[in-house]
mmCIF file of C-alpha atoms and ligand atoms in Angstrom:
data_model
loop_
_atom_site.group_PDB
_atom_site.id
_atom_site.type_symbol
_atom_site.label_atom_id
_atom_site.label_comp_id
_atom_site.label_asym_id
_atom_site.label_seq_id
_atom_site.Cartn_x
_atom_site.Cartn_y
_atom_site.Cartn_z
ATOM 1 C CA MET L 11 -10.623 -49.237 -16.062
ATOM 2 C CA ARG L 12 -12.922 -51.775 -14.313
ATOM 3 C CA ILE L 13 -11.571 -55.332 -14.612
ATOM 4 C CA ASP L 14 -13.536 -58.259 -13.092
ATOM 5 C CA PRO L 15 -11.234 -61.202 -13.906
ATOM 6 C CA HIS L 16 -13.023 -64.213 -12.319
ATOM 7 C CA THR L 17 -16.586 -65.225 -13.372
ATOM 8 C CA HIS L 18 -18.524 -68.353 -14.264
ATOM 9 C CA SER L 19 -21.087 -69.229 -16.974
ATOM 10 C CA VAL L 20 -23.397 -72.194 -17.585
ATOM 11 C CA CYS L 21 -20.353 -73.980 -19.047
ATOM 12 C CA SER L 22 -19.532 -74.763 -15.424
ATOM 13 C CA ASP L 23 -21.620 -73.763 -12.360
ATOM 14 C CA GLY L 24 -22.836 -70.253 -13.314
ATOM 15 C CA THR L 25 -26.358 -69.580 -14.515
ATOM 16 C CA ASP L 26 -25.729 -67.100 -17.410
ATOM 17 C CA SER L 27 -24.669 -68.193 -20.868
ATOM 18 C CA PRO L 28 -21.282 -66.708 -21.866
ATOM 19 C CA ALA L 29 -23.074 -64.152 -24.097
ATOM 20 C CA GLU L 30 -25.493 -63.202 -21.306
ATOM 21 C CA LEU L 31 -22.576 -62.785 -18.936
ATOM 22 C CA MET L 32 -20.859 -60.373 -21.390
ATOM 23 C CA ALA L 33 -24.086 -58.392 -21.780
ATOM 24 C CA ARG L 34 -24.566 -58.174 -18.039
ATOM 25 C CA ALA L 35 -20.964 -56.994 -17.658
ATOM 26 C CA ALA L 36 -21.667 -54.202 -20.123
ATOM 27 C CA GLY L 37 -24.713 -53.259 -18.070
ATOM 28 C CA SER L 38 -22.603 -53.206 -14.906
ATOM 29 C CA GLY L 39 -20.058 -50.822 -16.421
ATOM 30 C CA ILE L 40 -17.271 -53.437 -16.585
ATOM 31 C CA ASP L 41 -14.557 -52.861 -19.190
ATOM 32 C CA VAL L 42 -12.799 -56.244 -19.002
ATOM 33 C CA VAL L 43 -14.319 -59.595 -17.936
ATOM 34 C CA GLY L 44 -12.362 -62.743 -17.174
ATOM 35 C CA LEU L 45 -14.403 -65.856 -18.025
ATOM 36 C CA THR L 46 -12.948 -68.578 -15.780
ATOM 37 C CA ASP L 47 -15.225 -71.584 -15.791
ATOM 38 C CA HIS L 48 -14.061 -74.557 -13.709
ATOM 39 C CA ASP L 49 -11.755 -76.986 -15.594
ATOM 40 C CA THR L 50 -12.938 -75.993 -19.062
ATOM 41 C CA MET L 51 -12.474 -73.491 -21.913
ATOM 42 C CA ALA L 52 -15.871 -74.366 -23.464
ATOM 43 C CA GLY L 53 -17.287 -70.846 -23.021
ATOM 44 C CA TRP L 54 -14.452 -68.892 -24.639
ATOM 45 C CA ASP L 55 -15.776 -68.800 -28.251
ATOM 46 C CA GLU L 56 -19.290 -67.716 -27.362
ATOM 47 C CA ALA L 57 -17.929 -65.027 -25.006
ATOM 48 C CA ALA L 58 -15.531 -63.837 -27.717
ATOM 49 C CA SER L 59 -18.418 -63.563 -30.221
ATOM 50 C CA ALA L 60 -20.175 -61.264 -27.750
ATOM 51 C CA VAL L 61 -17.251 -58.834 -27.529
ATOM 52 C CA PRO L 62 -18.123 -56.669 -30.602
ATOM 53 C CA VAL L 63 -21.788 -56.652 -29.613
ATOM 54 C CA THR L 64 -21.262 -55.644 -25.960
ATOM 55 C CA GLY L 65 -18.081 -53.604 -26.203
ATOM 56 C CA VAL L 66 -16.680 -55.517 -23.233
ATOM 57 C CA THR L 67 -13.133 -56.857 -23.495
ATOM 58 C CA LEU L 68 -12.665 -60.585 -22.787
ATOM 59 C CA LEU L 69 -9.863 -62.089 -20.730
ATOM 60 C CA ARG L 70 -9.877 -65.780 -21.464
ATOM 61 C CA GLY L 71 -9.156 -68.033 -18.474
ATOM 62 C CA THR L 72 -9.917 -71.271 -16.604
ATOM 63 C CA GLU L 73 -10.315 -71.966 -12.846
ATOM 64 C CA ILE L 74 -8.382 -75.179 -12.326
ATOM 65 C CA SER L 75 -9.315 -77.551 -9.490
ATOM 66 C CA CYS L 76 -6.218 -78.415 -7.513
ATOM 67 C CA ALA L 77 -5.523 -80.333 -4.309
ATOM 68 C CA ALA L 78 -2.455 -80.734 -2.132
ATOM 69 C CA ASP L 79 -2.614 -83.498 0.491
ATOM 70 C CA GLY L 80 -6.420 -83.534 0.203
ATOM 71 C CA ILE L 81 -6.744 -79.747 0.676
ATOM 72 C CA THR L 82 -8.386 -78.098 -2.285
ATOM 73 C CA LEU L 83 -7.153 -74.917 -3.930
ATOM 74 C CA HIS L 84 -8.443 -73.177 -7.064
ATOM 75 C CA LEU L 85 -5.890 -71.868 -9.540
ATOM 76 C CA LEU L 86 -6.905 -69.282 -12.139
ATOM 77 C CA SER L 87 -5.047 -69.542 -15.397
ATOM 78 C CA TYR L 88 -5.127 -66.687 -17.859
ATOM 79 C CA LEU L 89 -4.378 -66.490 -21.593
ATOM 80 C CA HIS L 90 -3.045 -70.058 -21.913
ATOM 81 C CA ARG L 91 -3.159 -71.851 -25.299
ATOM 82 C CA GLY L 92 -6.662 -73.332 -25.717
ATOM 83 C CA ASP L 93 -5.209 -76.385 -27.524
ATOM 84 C CA ASP L 94 -2.409 -77.208 -25.103
ATOM 85 C CA GLN L 95 -2.422 -80.984 -24.799
ATOM 86 C CA ALA L 96 -1.190 -81.445 -21.232
ATOM 87 C CA LEU L 97 -3.621 -78.840 -19.828
ATOM 88 C CA SER L 98 -6.556 -80.122 -21.904
ATOM 89 C CA GLU L 99 -5.869 -83.681 -20.686
ATOM 90 C CA ALA L 100 -5.723 -82.514 -17.034
ATOM 91 C CA PHE L 101 -9.014 -80.643 -17.402
ATOM 92 C CA ALA L 102 -10.669 -83.672 -19.068
ATOM 93 C CA HIS L 103 -9.413 -85.944 -16.305
ATOM 94 C CA ALA L 104 -10.772 -83.525 -13.665
ATOM 95 C CA ARG L 105 -14.182 -83.346 -15.406
ATOM 96 C CA THR L 106 -14.496 -87.131 -15.684
ATOM 97 C CA SER L 107 -13.561 -87.525 -12.041
ATOM 98 C CA ARG L 108 -16.065 -84.810 -11.115
ATOM 99 C CA ASP L 109 -18.835 -86.744 -12.961
ATOM 100 C CA THR L 110 -18.049 -89.965 -11.099
ATOM 101 C CA ARG L 111 -17.803 -88.111 -7.805
ATOM 102 C CA ALA L 112 -21.144 -86.338 -8.352
ATOM 103 C CA GLN L 113 -22.804 -89.696 -9.148
ATOM 104 C CA ARG L 114 -21.418 -91.164 -5.921
ATOM 105 C CA MET L 115 -22.707 -88.168 -3.935
ATOM 106 C CA VAL L 116 -26.134 -88.549 -5.486
ATOM 107 C CA GLU L 117 -26.125 -92.271 -4.616
ATOM 108 C CA ARG L 118 -25.481 -91.358 -0.994
ATOM 109 C CA LEU L 119 -27.955 -88.465 -0.989
ATOM 110 C CA SER L 120 -30.687 -90.544 -2.614
ATOM 111 C CA GLU L 121 -30.914 -92.648 0.554
ATOM 112 C CA ASP L 122 -32.202 -89.578 2.449
ATOM 113 C CA TYR L 123 -33.374 -87.074 -0.179
ATOM 114 C CA PRO L 124 -35.706 -87.477 -3.181
ATOM 115 C CA ILE L 125 -33.103 -86.984 -5.966
ATOM 116 C CA THR L 126 -31.723 -89.067 -8.813
ATOM 117 C CA TRP L 127 -28.767 -88.693 -11.179
ATOM 118 C CA GLU L 128 -31.253 -87.745 -13.932
ATOM 119 C CA ASP L 129 -32.351 -84.739 -11.850
ATOM 120 C CA VAL L 130 -28.750 -83.553 -11.728
ATOM 121 C CA ILE L 131 -28.346 -84.071 -15.483
ATOM 122 C CA VAL L 132 -31.424 -81.910 -16.046
ATOM 123 C CA GLN L 133 -29.979 -79.146 -13.788
ATOM 124 C CA SER L 134 -26.596 -79.220 -15.463
ATOM 125 C CA SER L 135 -27.774 -79.155 -19.086
ATOM 126 C CA GLY L 136 -25.202 -77.273 -21.111
ATOM 127 C CA ALA L 137 -22.481 -77.573 -18.467
ATOM 128 C CA HIS L 138 -19.135 -79.048 -19.431
ATOM 129 C CA THR L 139 -18.066 -79.339 -15.816
ATOM 130 C CA ILE L 140 -20.408 -80.781 -13.168
ATOM 131 C CA GLY L 141 -20.139 -79.598 -9.585
ATOM 132 C CA ARG L 142 -21.911 -79.588 -6.262
ATOM 133 C CA PRO L 143 -23.915 -76.465 -7.342
ATOM 134 C CA HIS L 144 -25.785 -78.669 -9.850
ATOM 135 C CA ILE L 145 -26.572 -81.205 -7.131
ATOM 136 C CA ALA L 146 -27.734 -78.251 -4.993
ATOM 137 C CA ASP L 147 -30.059 -77.176 -7.836
ATOM 138 C CA ALA L 148 -31.519 -80.703 -7.978
ATOM 139 C CA LEU L 149 -32.136 -80.642 -4.219
ATOM 140 C CA VAL L 150 -33.788 -77.225 -4.558
ATOM 141 C CA ALA L 151 -35.949 -78.442 -7.476
ATOM 142 C CA ALA L 152 -36.999 -81.428 -5.311
ATOM 143 C CA GLY L 153 -38.127 -79.031 -2.623
ATOM 144 C CA SER L 154 -35.563 -80.211 -0.041
ATOM 145 C CA PHE L 155 -33.868 -76.766 0.306
ATOM 146 C CA PRO L 156 -34.859 -73.195 -0.537
ATOM 147 C CA ASP L 157 -31.625 -72.298 -2.395
ATOM 148 C CA ARG L 158 -28.064 -73.395 -3.251
ATOM 149 C CA ASP L 159 -26.701 -71.758 -0.106
ATOM 150 C CA ALA L 160 -28.958 -73.838 2.157
ATOM 151 C CA ALA L 161 -27.971 -77.072 0.414
ATOM 152 C CA PHE L 162 -24.259 -76.137 0.812
ATOM 153 C CA ALA L 163 -24.829 -75.416 4.503
ATOM 154 C CA GLY L 164 -26.348 -78.898 4.828
ATOM 155 C CA PRO L 165 -25.568 -82.164 2.990
ATOM 156 C CA LEU L 166 -23.218 -80.611 0.374
ATOM 157 C CA ALA L 167 -20.774 -79.173 2.904
ATOM 158 C CA THR L 168 -17.193 -80.316 2.548
ATOM 159 C CA GLY L 169 -17.277 -82.120 5.928
ATOM 160 C CA SER L 170 -20.638 -83.828 5.330
ATOM 161 C CA PRO L 171 -21.006 -87.645 5.174
ATOM 162 C CA TYR L 172 -22.456 -87.224 1.677
ATOM 163 C CA TYR L 173 -19.303 -85.410 0.442
ATOM 164 C CA VAL L 174 -16.973 -87.255 -1.945
ATOM 165 C CA ILE L 175 -13.626 -85.921 -3.199
ATOM 166 C CA HIS L 176 -12.610 -85.830 -6.849
ATOM 167 C CA TRP L 177 -9.231 -86.032 -8.626
ATOM 168 C CA ALA L 178 -7.459 -82.703 -8.929
ATOM 169 C CA LEU L 179 -4.047 -81.509 -10.092
ATOM 170 C CA ASP L 180 -1.305 -80.786 -7.607
ATOM 171 C CA PRO L 181 -1.188 -76.988 -7.421
ATOM 172 C CA VAL L 182 2.612 -76.688 -7.939
ATOM 173 C CA GLU L 183 2.436 -79.001 -10.953
ATOM 174 C CA ALA L 184 -0.547 -76.993 -12.150
ATOM 175 C CA CYS L 185 1.531 -73.756 -12.111
ATOM 176 C CA ARG L 186 4.203 -75.465 -14.219
ATOM 177 C CA LEU L 187 1.593 -76.782 -16.696
ATOM 178 C CA VAL L 188 -0.017 -73.346 -16.988
ATOM 179 C CA ARG L 189 3.351 -71.637 -17.703
ATOM 180 C CA ALA L 190 4.260 -74.375 -20.177
ATOM 181 C CA ALA L 191 0.966 -73.662 -21.973
ATOM 182 C CA GLY L 192 1.848 -69.961 -22.134
ATOM 183 C CA GLY L 193 -0.604 -69.037 -19.358
ATOM 184 C CA VAL L 194 -0.337 -66.908 -16.253
ATOM 185 C CA PRO L 195 -1.389 -68.558 -12.946
ATOM 186 C CA VAL L 196 -3.116 -66.683 -10.099
ATOM 187 C CA ALA L 197 -4.297 -68.372 -6.857
ATOM 188 C CA ALA L 198 -8.032 -67.888 -6.305
ATOM 189 C CA HIS L 199 -9.243 -66.971 -2.811
ATOM 190 C CA PRO L 200 -6.333 -68.766 -1.069
ATOM 191 C CA ARG L 201 -7.407 -67.823 2.442
ATOM 192 C CA ALA L 202 -11.199 -68.269 2.188
ATOM 193 C CA SER L 203 -11.712 -70.353 5.275
ATOM 194 C CA SER L 204 -15.521 -70.125 4.970
ATOM 195 C CA ARG L 205 -15.315 -72.612 2.141
ATOM 196 C CA GLN L 206 -13.412 -75.384 3.889
ATOM 197 C CA ARG L 207 -11.827 -75.987 7.253
ATOM 198 C CA ARG L 208 -8.318 -76.659 5.965
ATOM 199 C CA LEU L 209 -6.404 -74.264 3.729
ATOM 200 C CA VAL L 210 -3.173 -74.962 1.822
ATOM 201 C CA PRO L 211 -0.209 -73.854 3.960
ATOM 202 C CA ASP L 212 2.004 -70.872 3.070
ATOM 203 C CA ALA L 213 4.778 -73.310 2.140
ATOM 204 C CA VAL L 214 2.730 -74.656 -0.783
ATOM 205 C CA LEU L 215 2.023 -71.134 -2.042
ATOM 206 C CA ALA L 216 5.764 -70.436 -1.754
ATOM 207 C CA GLU L 217 6.491 -73.515 -3.956
ATOM 208 C CA MET L 218 3.840 -72.315 -6.371
ATOM 209 C CA ALA L 219 5.561 -68.941 -6.517
ATOM 210 C CA GLU L 220 8.768 -70.659 -7.522
ATOM 211 C CA ALA L 221 6.833 -72.620 -10.181
ATOM 212 C CA GLY L 222 5.592 -69.394 -11.801
ATOM 213 C CA LEU L 223 2.606 -68.196 -9.771
ATOM 214 C CA ALA L 224 2.034 -64.498 -10.614
ATOM 215 C CA ALA L 225 -0.426 -63.282 -8.001
ATOM 216 C CA LEU L 226 -2.829 -64.051 -5.163
ATOM 217 C CA GLU L 227 -6.502 -63.083 -5.149
ATOM 218 C CA MET L 228 -6.947 -60.800 -2.131
ATOM 219 C CA ASN L 229 -10.223 -58.932 -2.553
ATOM 220 C CA HIS L 230 -12.887 -61.638 -2.757
ATOM 221 C CA ARG L 231 -16.101 -61.779 -0.735
ATOM 222 C CA ASP L 232 -15.205 -65.116 0.876
ATOM 223 C CA GLN L 233 -12.116 -63.572 2.551
ATOM 224 C CA THR L 234 -12.515 -61.440 5.702
ATOM 225 C CA PRO L 235 -10.511 -58.218 6.187
ATOM 226 C CA GLU L 236 -8.089 -60.208 8.386
ATOM 227 C CA GLN L 237 -7.687 -62.889 5.737
ATOM 228 C CA ARG L 238 -7.134 -60.261 3.018
ATOM 229 C CA GLU L 239 -4.394 -58.775 5.214
ATOM 230 C CA GLN L 240 -2.764 -62.243 5.479
ATOM 231 C CA VAL L 241 -2.903 -62.537 1.713
ATOM 232 C CA ARG L 242 -1.338 -59.070 1.308
ATOM 233 C CA VAL L 243 1.522 -59.889 3.670
ATOM 234 C CA LEU L 244 2.146 -63.262 2.039
ATOM 235 C CA ALA L 245 2.142 -61.760 -1.455
ATOM 236 C CA ARG L 246 4.689 -59.182 -0.403
ATOM 237 C CA ARG L 247 6.915 -61.871 1.167
ATOM 238 C CA LEU L 248 6.751 -64.053 -1.933
ATOM 239 C CA GLY L 249 7.048 -61.195 -4.460
ATOM 240 C CA LEU L 250 3.562 -61.845 -5.897
ATOM 241 C CA GLY L 251 0.936 -59.449 -7.275
ATOM 242 C CA LEU L 252 -2.499 -58.925 -5.811
ATOM 243 C CA SER L 253 -5.827 -59.467 -7.528
ATOM 244 C CA GLY L 254 -9.512 -59.061 -6.710
ATOM 245 C CA ALA L 255 -12.669 -60.371 -8.354
ATOM 246 C CA SER L 256 -16.368 -61.024 -7.943
ATOM 247 C CA ASP L 257 -16.314 -64.788 -8.705
ATOM 248 C CA TYR L 258 -19.771 -64.114 -10.187
ATOM 249 C CA HIS L 259 -21.905 -67.247 -10.683
ATOM 250 C CA GLY L 260 -25.145 -65.637 -11.922
ATOM 251 C CA ALA L 261 -28.322 -66.309 -9.938
ATOM 252 C CA GLY L 262 -26.730 -69.170 -7.959
ATOM 253 C CA LYS L 263 -24.744 -66.945 -5.619
ATOM 254 C CA PRO L 264 -25.101 -63.392 -4.232
ATOM 255 C CA ASN L 265 -21.752 -62.269 -5.790
ATOM 256 C CA ARG L 266 -22.338 -59.236 -8.048
ATOM 257 C CA LEU L 267 -20.279 -58.398 -11.111
ATOM 258 C CA GLY L 268 -17.606 -55.792 -10.381
ATOM 259 C CA GLU L 269 -17.924 -56.044 -6.588
ATOM 260 C CA ASN L 270 -14.119 -56.591 -6.491
ATOM 261 C CA LEU L 271 -11.670 -55.668 -9.233
ATOM 262 C CA MET L 272 -8.168 -56.483 -10.562
ATOM 263 C CA PRO L 273 -5.670 -53.570 -10.625
ATOM 264 C CA PRO L 274 -4.850 -52.519 -14.239
ATOM 265 C CA GLU L 275 -1.093 -53.032 -13.625
ATOM 266 C CA LEU L 276 -1.668 -56.737 -12.962
ATOM 267 C CA LEU L 277 -3.741 -57.102 -16.136
ATOM 268 C CA GLU L 278 -0.889 -55.413 -18.069
ATOM 269 C CA ARG L 279 1.571 -57.978 -16.701
ATOM 270 C CA ILE L 280 -0.767 -60.908 -17.498
ATOM 271 C CA VAL L 281 -1.147 -59.662 -21.075
ATOM 272 C CA ASP L 282 2.667 -59.269 -21.353
ATOM 273 C CA GLU L 283 3.324 -62.766 -20.113
ATOM 274 C CA GLY L 284 0.365 -64.689 -21.575
ATOM 275 C CA VAL L 285 0.564 -66.265 -25.029
ATOM 276 C CA LEU L 286 -3.008 -65.266 -26.007
ATOM 277 C CA ASP L 287 -4.230 -61.672 -26.362
ATOM 278 C CA LEU L 288 -7.283 -60.032 -24.884
ATOM 279 C CA VAL L 289 -10.299 -60.147 -27.179
ATOM 280 C CA THR L 290 -11.077 -56.475 -27.722
ATOM 281 C CA PRO L 291 -14.070 -54.777 -29.369
HETATM 282 P P1 AMP R 313 -17.206 -78.500 -6.307
HETATM 283 O O1 AMP R 313 -16.181 -77.826 -7.162
HETATM 284 O O2 AMP R 313 -18.085 -79.393 -7.065
HETATM 285 O O3 AMP R 313 -16.638 -79.159 -5.066
HETATM 286 O O4 AMP R 313 -18.179 -77.323 -5.754
HETATM 287 C C1 AMP R 313 -17.605 -76.132 -5.291
HETATM 288 C C2 AMP R 313 -18.281 -75.009 -5.989
HETATM 289 O O5 AMP R 313 -19.459 -74.743 -5.349
HETATM 290 C C3 AMP R 313 -17.480 -73.707 -5.896
HETATM 291 O O6 AMP R 313 -16.865 -73.446 -7.124
HETATM 292 C C4 AMP R 313 -18.462 -72.645 -5.610
HETATM 293 O O7 AMP R 313 -18.695 -71.897 -6.780
HETATM 294 C C5 AMP R 313 -19.746 -73.380 -5.292
HETATM 295 N N1 AMP R 313 -20.246 -73.039 -3.946
HETATM 296 C C6 AMP R 313 -19.598 -73.156 -2.790
HETATM 297 N N2 AMP R 313 -20.358 -72.747 -1.771
HETATM 298 C C7 AMP R 313 -21.539 -72.339 -2.315
HETATM 299 C C8 AMP R 313 -22.744 -71.778 -1.755
HETATM 300 N N3 AMP R 313 -22.895 -71.627 -0.478
HETATM 301 N N4 AMP R 313 -23.713 -71.470 -2.642
HETATM 302 C C9 AMP R 313 -23.554 -71.671 -3.953
HETATM 303 N N5 AMP R 313 -22.439 -72.197 -4.529
HETATM 304 C C10 AMP R 313 -21.452 -72.523 -3.708
HETATM 305 FE FE1 FE R 314 -17.952 -72.402 -8.747
HETATM 306 FE FE1 FE R 315 -13.051 -70.953 -6.761
HETATM 307 ZN ZN1 ZN R 316 -14.661 -69.234 -9.162
#
């Protein structure tokens, strides 16, 4: 069974609609797809409608923006109640803060690059959650950079003077909220140092484990073989499972569907512990 449990649609910073994503997964020979847009559940219904058409099983999830002492961490939540009030409020708060932050970044960028907030709105049409990738798309459309990657290597980098932080949940609190909402939390790419210079320390992941964390994402293209080994050792020490995923974003990133997979045993455990079911054909 081929399970790719971490992907994005146009509801956040991917470029496929949820239905297109499901169709592409079928074409890539994937049996189960996890739709995990950043800080939103907006794509779940459309993806679920595509299940009977594509024959691909849907694992409903969300990738939650977290930060501990200013260090960001992404937490995947699976099979949580879509109408949970505390989680919905946290996601809404993160999205609002992301909007304000993106506007501030555009203000700073507009002093040196030919972009406006309207350009970003155009690039993010249909998105519930705005992120740096949409600003990257506006910079590409303006001719300042050839692709998202080049914009991220330049003014959108985490350490750049144009960078602005946004509000994000504490990751330990996020694990508690996810469990309270009947969901199963998994830390996304916890040792991907290519994304940012500082990574959350092992101690925070240990606290998350106590708060209900189920697994760590090990096989992910942003983690080197050495970093994957660190994740494996840490998971064993903390009694956590191991996951893998493509983190597919459509045309915006080179990540290909199914390039890394979740072991079927972990999916079984997530289905056992999660309050929602898989959406099956
Ligand atoms: P944000 O959450 O707004 O801070 O932006 C981070 C998002 O940008 C991540 O979720 C990644 O999907 C995306 N991202 C990071 N680096 C790149 C890159 N080099 N090219 C395209 N997207 C990227
Ligand atoms: Fe993303
Ligand atoms: Fe992520
Ligand atoms: Zn992701």
